[in-house]
Amino acid sequence: MVYNEITKILFTNEQIQKKVAQIGAQITNDYRGQKPLMVCTLKGAVTFFADLVRQIDTDVEFDFVAASSYGNGTVSSGELRVSKDLSSNPRGRVVILVEDIIDTGRTLSHLKENLLYRGAKEVKICAFLNKPSRRVVDVEVDYCGFVIPDEFIVGYGLDYAERYRNLDYIGVIDTNCLKD
Ligand code: IMP
Ligand code: MG
């Protein structure tokens, strides 16, 4: 399907998969024998998570959390809402938070703080995309796919108003088309 509002392809699926394999290899090396709890942040990171875990060649466990600091628009509200918590206890665990994109940093800094408060031994952040120019809250990104400029992007799990998550590439969307 062709979307006219997508003005540029930022990363093709081939470029994405190459990068995911590199991150998977890094995590394999760093966590061999530690059985980290891989936490996927719903919904945006689902696609990245599914690809990433298949590139990790050591024991891991999965968990899922749904938190957002966004409404349906493109500007962060600054509020964090947790609509689905982990099903496992993070106490004493090595946790790797897997996120689609870090924008203001609010979501991940809140989540990381929360997991440490609940007794996680270590919390690392793995974000496929990083928009450092938009950062409001300082947060360390331990594993990062690509650093991108301040443009609104969709695809590979990322949405605008719940659309475009299923695209297998990452594209820039024309914000003028988003208004209607
Ligand atoms: P943060 O708390 O501002 O870092 O927000 C991160 C969340 O904002 C991500 O998990 C995305 O859901 C969303 N987000 C930030 N930038 C974009 C974008 O360019 N496209 C789609 N979603 C985005
Ligand atoms: Mg989102």
PDB file of C-alpha atoms and ligand atoms in Angstrom:
ATOM      1  CA  MET A   1       0.000   0.000   0.000  1.00  0.00           C
ATOM      2  CA  VAL A   2       1.241   3.491  -0.867  1.00  0.00           C
ATOM      3  CA  TYR A   3       0.805   6.285   1.665  1.00  0.00           C
ATOM      4  CA  ASN A   4       1.178   9.764   0.156  1.00  0.00           C
ATOM      5  CA  GLU A   5       1.561  11.342   3.586  1.00  0.00           C
ATOM      6  CA  ILE A   6       4.768   9.379   4.156  1.00  0.00           C
ATOM      7  CA  THR A   7       7.281  11.711   2.600  1.00  0.00           C
ATOM      8  CA  LYS A   8      10.501   9.825   3.196  1.00  0.00           C
ATOM      9  CA  ILE A   9      11.681   6.340   4.050  1.00  0.00           C
ATOM     10  CA  LEU A  10      14.154   6.736   6.899  1.00  0.00           C
ATOM     11  CA  PHE A  11      15.105   3.058   7.242  1.00  0.00           C
ATOM     12  CA  THR A  12      14.237   0.136   5.029  1.00  0.00           C
ATOM     13  CA  ASN A  13      13.473  -3.238   6.560  1.00  0.00           C
ATOM     14  CA  GLU A  14      16.902  -4.423   5.443  1.00  0.00           C
ATOM     15  CA  GLN A  15      18.635  -1.596   7.324  1.00  0.00           C
ATOM     16  CA  ILE A  16      16.429  -2.255  10.339  1.00  0.00           C
ATOM     17  CA  GLN A  17      17.225  -5.972  10.451  1.00  0.00           C
ATOM     18  CA  LYS A  18      20.957  -5.344  10.157  1.00  0.00           C
ATOM     19  CA  LYS A  19      20.851  -2.981  13.118  1.00  0.00           C
ATOM     20  CA  VAL A  20      18.657  -5.306  15.192  1.00  0.00           C
ATOM     21  CA  ALA A  21      21.149  -8.138  14.642  1.00  0.00           C
ATOM     22  CA  GLN A  22      23.976  -5.917  15.918  1.00  0.00           C
ATOM     23  CA  ILE A  23      22.057  -4.983  19.074  1.00  0.00           C
ATOM     24  CA  GLY A  24      21.113  -8.638  19.633  1.00  0.00           C
ATOM     25  CA  ALA A  25      24.763  -9.660  19.404  1.00  0.00           C
ATOM     26  CA  GLN A  26      25.749  -6.961  21.915  1.00  0.00           C
ATOM     27  CA  ILE A  27      23.100  -8.092  24.405  1.00  0.00           C
ATOM     28  CA  THR A  28      24.127 -11.730  23.927  1.00  0.00           C
ATOM     29  CA  ASN A  29      27.704 -10.825  24.801  1.00  0.00           C
ATOM     30  CA  ASP A  30      26.838  -8.616  27.740  1.00  0.00           C
ATOM     31  CA  TYR A  31      24.264 -10.897  29.412  1.00  0.00           C
ATOM     32  CA  ARG A  32      25.429 -14.443  28.793  1.00  0.00           C
ATOM     33  CA  GLY A  33      24.431 -16.561  31.794  1.00  0.00           C
ATOM     34  CA  GLN A  34      22.459 -13.787  33.522  1.00  0.00           C
ATOM     35  CA  LYS A  35      18.966 -14.529  32.194  1.00  0.00           C
ATOM     36  CA  PRO A  36      17.828 -10.904  31.865  1.00  0.00           C
ATOM     37  CA  LEU A  37      14.147 -10.019  32.009  1.00  0.00           C
ATOM     38  CA  MET A  38      13.424  -8.445  28.627  1.00  0.00           C
ATOM     39  CA  VAL A  39      10.570  -5.993  29.102  1.00  0.00           C
ATOM     40  CA  CYS A  40       8.711  -4.883  26.004  1.00  0.00           C
ATOM     41  CA  THR A  41       6.932  -1.539  26.272  1.00  0.00           C
ATOM     42  CA  LEU A  42       3.571  -1.867  24.559  1.00  0.00           C
ATOM     43  CA  LYS A  43       2.504  -1.201  21.966  1.00  0.00           C
ATOM     44  CA  GLY A  44       5.181   0.526  19.932  1.00  0.00           C
ATOM     45  CA  ALA A  45       8.107  -1.748  20.778  1.00  0.00           C
ATOM     46  CA  VAL A  46       6.331  -5.004  19.890  1.00  0.00           C
ATOM     47  CA  THR A  47       7.844  -5.296  16.420  1.00  0.00           C
ATOM     48  CA  PHE A  48      11.362  -4.397  17.513  1.00  0.00           C
ATOM     49  CA  PHE A  49      11.065  -6.702  20.542  1.00  0.00           C
ATOM     50  CA  ALA A  50       9.972  -9.665  18.439  1.00  0.00           C
ATOM     51  CA  ASP A  51      12.889  -9.192  16.046  1.00  0.00           C
ATOM     52  CA  LEU A  52      15.414  -8.429  18.775  1.00  0.00           C
ATOM     53  CA  VAL A  53      14.790 -11.428  21.022  1.00  0.00           C
ATOM     54  CA  ARG A  54      15.336 -13.751  18.072  1.00  0.00           C
ATOM     55  CA  GLN A  55      18.807 -12.234  17.668  1.00  0.00           C
ATOM     56  CA  ILE A  56      19.745 -12.924  21.282  1.00  0.00           C
ATOM     57  CA  ASP A  57      21.564 -16.199  21.735  1.00  0.00           C
ATOM     58  CA  THR A  58      21.375 -16.674  25.507  1.00  0.00           C
ATOM     59  CA  ASP A  59      18.550 -17.329  28.004  1.00  0.00           C
ATOM     60  CA  VAL A  60      16.117 -14.462  28.527  1.00  0.00           C
ATOM     61  CA  GLU A  61      12.610 -14.072  29.934  1.00  0.00           C
ATOM     62  CA  PHE A  62       9.852 -11.899  28.482  1.00  0.00           C
ATOM     63  CA  ASP A  63       7.539  -9.443  30.137  1.00  0.00           C
ATOM     64  CA  PHE A  64       5.328  -6.617  28.946  1.00  0.00           C
ATOM     65  CA  VAL A  65       4.393  -3.208  30.268  1.00  0.00           C
ATOM     66  CA  ALA A  66       2.096  -0.574  28.795  1.00  0.00           C
ATOM     67  CA  ALA A  67       2.889   2.991  29.730  1.00  0.00           C
ATOM     68  CA  SER A  68       2.450   6.201  27.832  1.00  0.00           C
ATOM     69  CA  SER A  69       3.157   9.868  28.116  1.00  0.00           C
ATOM     70  CA  TYR A  70       1.328  10.552  24.866  1.00  0.00           C
ATOM     71  CA  GLY A  71      -2.297  10.998  23.896  1.00  0.00           C
ATOM     72  CA  ASN A  72      -3.274  10.595  20.264  1.00  0.00           C
ATOM     73  CA  GLY A  73      -1.258  13.582  19.109  1.00  0.00           C
ATOM     74  CA  THR A  74       2.383  14.245  18.375  1.00  0.00           C
ATOM     75  CA  VAL A  75       3.180  16.339  21.458  1.00  0.00           C
ATOM     76  CA  SER A  76       4.014  14.675  24.766  1.00  0.00           C
ATOM     77  CA  SER A  77       1.582  15.474  27.570  1.00  0.00           C
ATOM     78  CA  GLY A  78       4.278  14.893  30.151  1.00  0.00           C
ATOM     79  CA  GLU A  79       2.089  12.503  32.108  1.00  0.00           C
ATOM     80  CA  LEU A  80       2.858   8.846  32.570  1.00  0.00           C
ATOM     81  CA  ARG A  81       0.006   6.391  32.608  1.00  0.00           C
ATOM     82  CA  VAL A  82       0.657   2.713  33.309  1.00  0.00           C
ATOM     83  CA  SER A  83      -2.184   0.671  31.854  1.00  0.00           C
ATOM     84  CA  LYS A  84      -0.539  -2.737  32.080  1.00  0.00           C
ATOM     85  CA  ASP A  85       2.037  -3.674  34.651  1.00  0.00           C
ATOM     86  CA  LEU A  86       4.630  -6.467  34.517  1.00  0.00           C
ATOM     87  CA  SER A  87       3.401  -9.951  35.341  1.00  0.00           C
ATOM     88  CA  SER A  88       6.698 -10.944  36.961  1.00  0.00           C
ATOM     89  CA  ASN A  89       8.362  -9.537  40.060  1.00  0.00           C
ATOM     90  CA  PRO A  90      11.369  -7.401  39.074  1.00  0.00           C
ATOM     91  CA  ARG A  91      13.012  -7.803  42.508  1.00  0.00           C
ATOM     92  CA  GLY A  92      16.623  -8.916  42.149  1.00  0.00           C
ATOM     93  CA  ARG A  93      16.342  -9.143  38.360  1.00  0.00           C
ATOM     94  CA  VAL A  94      18.508  -7.746  35.643  1.00  0.00           C
ATOM     95  CA  VAL A  95      15.968  -5.907  33.491  1.00  0.00           C
ATOM     96  CA  ILE A  96      16.355  -4.680  29.925  1.00  0.00           C
ATOM     97  CA  LEU A  97      13.621  -2.217  28.990  1.00  0.00           C
ATOM     98  CA  VAL A  98      12.975  -2.426  25.270  1.00  0.00           C
ATOM     99  CA  GLU A  99      11.475   0.712  23.754  1.00  0.00           C
ATOM    100  CA  ASP A 100      10.693   1.789  20.202  1.00  0.00           C
ATOM    101  CA  ILE A 101      11.827   5.385  20.572  1.00  0.00           C
ATOM    102  CA  ILE A 102      13.082   7.798  23.227  1.00  0.00           C
ATOM    103  CA  ASP A 103      11.717  11.246  22.685  1.00  0.00           C
ATOM    104  CA  THR A 104      11.370  13.451  25.793  1.00  0.00           C
ATOM    105  CA  GLY A 105      12.689  10.584  27.916  1.00  0.00           C
ATOM    106  CA  ARG A 106       9.770  10.821  30.346  1.00  0.00           C
ATOM    107  CA  THR A 107       8.338   7.344  29.784  1.00  0.00           C
ATOM    108  CA  LEU A 108      11.603   5.496  30.214  1.00  0.00           C
ATOM    109  CA  SER A 109      12.962   7.514  33.114  1.00  0.00           C
ATOM    110  CA  HIS A 110       9.702   6.941  35.022  1.00  0.00           C
ATOM    111  CA  LEU A 111       9.710   3.245  34.205  1.00  0.00           C
ATOM    112  CA  LYS A 112      13.343   2.769  35.117  1.00  0.00           C
ATOM    113  CA  GLU A 113      12.879   4.569  38.429  1.00  0.00           C
ATOM    114  CA  ASN A 114       9.812   2.478  39.187  1.00  0.00           C
ATOM    115  CA  LEU A 115      11.603  -0.827  38.513  1.00  0.00           C
ATOM    116  CA  LEU A 116      14.595   0.142  40.640  1.00  0.00           C
ATOM    117  CA  TYR A 117      12.238   1.192  43.425  1.00  0.00           C
ATOM    118  CA  ARG A 118      10.647  -2.258  43.224  1.00  0.00           C
ATOM    119  CA  GLY A 119      14.026  -3.869  43.753  1.00  0.00           C
ATOM    120  CA  ALA A 120      15.346  -4.605  40.258  1.00  0.00           C
ATOM    121  CA  LYS A 121      19.071  -5.265  40.521  1.00  0.00           C
ATOM    122  CA  GLU A 122      19.889  -3.438  37.317  1.00  0.00           C
ATOM    123  CA  VAL A 123      17.802  -1.689  34.670  1.00  0.00           C
ATOM    124  CA  LYS A 124      19.200  -1.100  31.205  1.00  0.00           C
ATOM    125  CA  ILE A 125      17.514   0.736  28.385  1.00  0.00           C
ATOM    126  CA  CYS A 126      17.428  -0.512  24.831  1.00  0.00           C
ATOM    127  CA  ALA A 127      15.755   1.895  22.424  1.00  0.00           C
ATOM    128  CA  PHE A 128      15.640   1.304  18.707  1.00  0.00           C
ATOM    129  CA  LEU A 129      15.402   5.010  17.923  1.00  0.00           C
ATOM    130  CA  ASN A 130      16.660   8.033  19.806  1.00  0.00           C
ATOM    131  CA  LYS A 131      15.632  11.661  19.285  1.00  0.00           C
ATOM    132  CA  PRO A 132      18.142  13.410  21.593  1.00  0.00           C
ATOM    133  CA  SER A 133      17.135  16.890  20.417  1.00  0.00           C
ATOM    134  CA  ARG A 134      13.743  16.423  22.115  1.00  0.00           C
ATOM    135  CA  ARG A 135      15.046  15.279  25.490  1.00  0.00           C
ATOM    136  CA  VAL A 136      13.431  16.854  28.566  1.00  0.00           C
ATOM    137  CA  VAL A 137      14.470  14.265  31.152  1.00  0.00           C
ATOM    138  CA  ASP A 138      18.016  12.969  31.133  1.00  0.00           C
ATOM    139  CA  VAL A 139      18.091   9.205  30.654  1.00  0.00           C
ATOM    140  CA  GLU A 140      20.960   6.905  29.806  1.00  0.00           C
ATOM    141  CA  VAL A 141      20.423   4.832  26.671  1.00  0.00           C
ATOM    142  CA  ASP A 142      22.478   1.662  26.988  1.00  0.00           C
ATOM    143  CA  TYR A 143      21.611   0.142  23.609  1.00  0.00           C
ATOM    144  CA  CYS A 144      20.494   2.274  20.704  1.00  0.00           C
ATOM    145  CA  GLY A 145      19.713   1.510  17.085  1.00  0.00           C
ATOM    146  CA  PHE A 146      19.640   4.860  15.316  1.00  0.00           C
ATOM    147  CA  VAL A 147      19.829   8.480  16.378  1.00  0.00           C
ATOM    148  CA  ILE A 148      17.252  10.426  14.373  1.00  0.00           C
ATOM    149  CA  PRO A 149      16.383  14.090  13.842  1.00  0.00           C
ATOM    150  CA  ASP A 150      13.263  15.734  15.264  1.00  0.00           C
ATOM    151  CA  GLU A 151      10.700  14.451  12.767  1.00  0.00           C
ATOM    152  CA  PHE A 152       7.542  12.495  13.445  1.00  0.00           C
ATOM    153  CA  ILE A 153       8.037   8.991  12.204  1.00  0.00           C
ATOM    154  CA  VAL A 154       5.832   5.941  11.808  1.00  0.00           C
ATOM    155  CA  GLY A 155       6.140   2.258  10.981  1.00  0.00           C
ATOM    156  CA  TYR A 156       7.923  -0.731  12.519  1.00  0.00           C
ATOM    157  CA  GLY A 157       5.581  -0.521  15.523  1.00  0.00           C
ATOM    158  CA  LEU A 158       5.370   3.263  15.694  1.00  0.00           C
ATOM    159  CA  ASP A 159       2.001   4.856  15.173  1.00  0.00           C
ATOM    160  CA  TYR A 160       0.222   8.051  14.507  1.00  0.00           C
ATOM    161  CA  ALA A 161      -3.260   7.746  16.084  1.00  0.00           C
ATOM    162  CA  GLU A 162      -2.834   3.938  16.073  1.00  0.00           C
ATOM    163  CA  ARG A 163      -2.140   3.745  12.331  1.00  0.00           C
ATOM    164  CA  TYR A 164       0.966   2.664  10.405  1.00  0.00           C
ATOM    165  CA  ARG A 165       2.302   0.278  13.086  1.00  0.00           C
ATOM    166  CA  ASN A 166       2.301  -2.589  10.600  1.00  0.00           C
ATOM    167  CA  LEU A 167       4.694  -1.018   8.077  1.00  0.00           C
ATOM    168  CA  ASP A 168       7.909  -2.995   7.836  1.00  0.00           C
ATOM    169  CA  TYR A 169       9.946   0.183   7.276  1.00  0.00           C
ATOM    170  CA  ILE A 170      10.307   3.465   9.184  1.00  0.00           C
ATOM    171  CA  GLY A 171       9.103   6.596   7.433  1.00  0.00           C
ATOM    172  CA  VAL A 172       8.667  10.304   8.065  1.00  0.00           C
ATOM    173  CA  ILE A 173       5.077  11.461   8.040  1.00  0.00           C
ATOM    174  CA  ASP A 174       4.033  14.921   6.842  1.00  0.00           C
ATOM    175  CA  THR A 175       2.649  16.631   9.932  1.00  0.00           C
ATOM    176  CA  ASN A 176       0.403  18.856   7.772  1.00  0.00           C
ATOM    177  CA  CYS A 177      -1.458  15.768   6.637  1.00  0.00           C
ATOM    178  CA  LEU A 178      -1.896  14.729  10.262  1.00  0.00           C
ATOM    179  CA  LYS A 179      -4.098  17.656  11.169  1.00  0.00           C
ATOM    180  CA  ASP A 180      -7.282  16.537   9.429  1.00  0.00           C
TER     181      ASP A 180
HETATM  182  P1  IMP B   1       8.865   9.975  25.647  1.00  0.00           P
HETATM  183  O1  IMP B   1       8.326   9.687  26.999  1.00  0.00           O
HETATM  184  O2  IMP B   1       8.577  11.385  25.227  1.00  0.00           O
HETATM  185  O3  IMP B   1      10.311   9.620  25.476  1.00  0.00           O
HETATM  186  O4  IMP B   1       7.958   9.178  24.655  1.00  0.00           O
HETATM  187  C1  IMP B   1       8.272   8.026  24.047  1.00  0.00           C
HETATM  188  C2  IMP B   1       7.046   7.527  23.326  1.00  0.00           C
HETATM  189  O5  IMP B   1       6.500   8.549  22.496  1.00  0.00           O
HETATM  190  C3  IMP B   1       7.371   6.391  22.400  1.00  0.00           C
HETATM  191  O6  IMP B   1       7.233   5.161  23.032  1.00  0.00           O
HETATM  192  C4  IMP B   1       6.378   6.586  21.284  1.00  0.00           C
HETATM  193  O7  IMP B   1       5.206   5.869  21.590  1.00  0.00           O
HETATM  194  C5  IMP B   1       6.075   8.053  21.267  1.00  0.00           C
HETATM  195  N1  IMP B   1       6.769   8.767  20.175  1.00  0.00           N
HETATM  196  C6  IMP B   1       7.775   9.660  20.295  1.00  0.00           C
HETATM  197  N2  IMP B   1       8.196  10.112  19.119  1.00  0.00           N
HETATM  198  C7  IMP B   1       7.443   9.472  18.194  1.00  0.00           C
HETATM  199  C8  IMP B   1       7.426   9.506  16.746  1.00  0.00           C
HETATM  200  O8  IMP B   1       8.186  10.187  16.052  1.00  0.00           O
HETATM  201  N3  IMP B   1       6.503   8.680  16.163  1.00  0.00           N
HETATM  202  C9  IMP B   1       5.652   7.886  16.862  1.00  0.00           C
HETATM  203  N4  IMP B   1       5.643   7.836  18.212  1.00  0.00           N
HETATM  204  C10 IMP B   1       6.534   8.618  18.866  1.00  0.00           C
HETATM  205 MG    MG B   2       3.284   5.308  21.038  1.00  0.00          MG
END
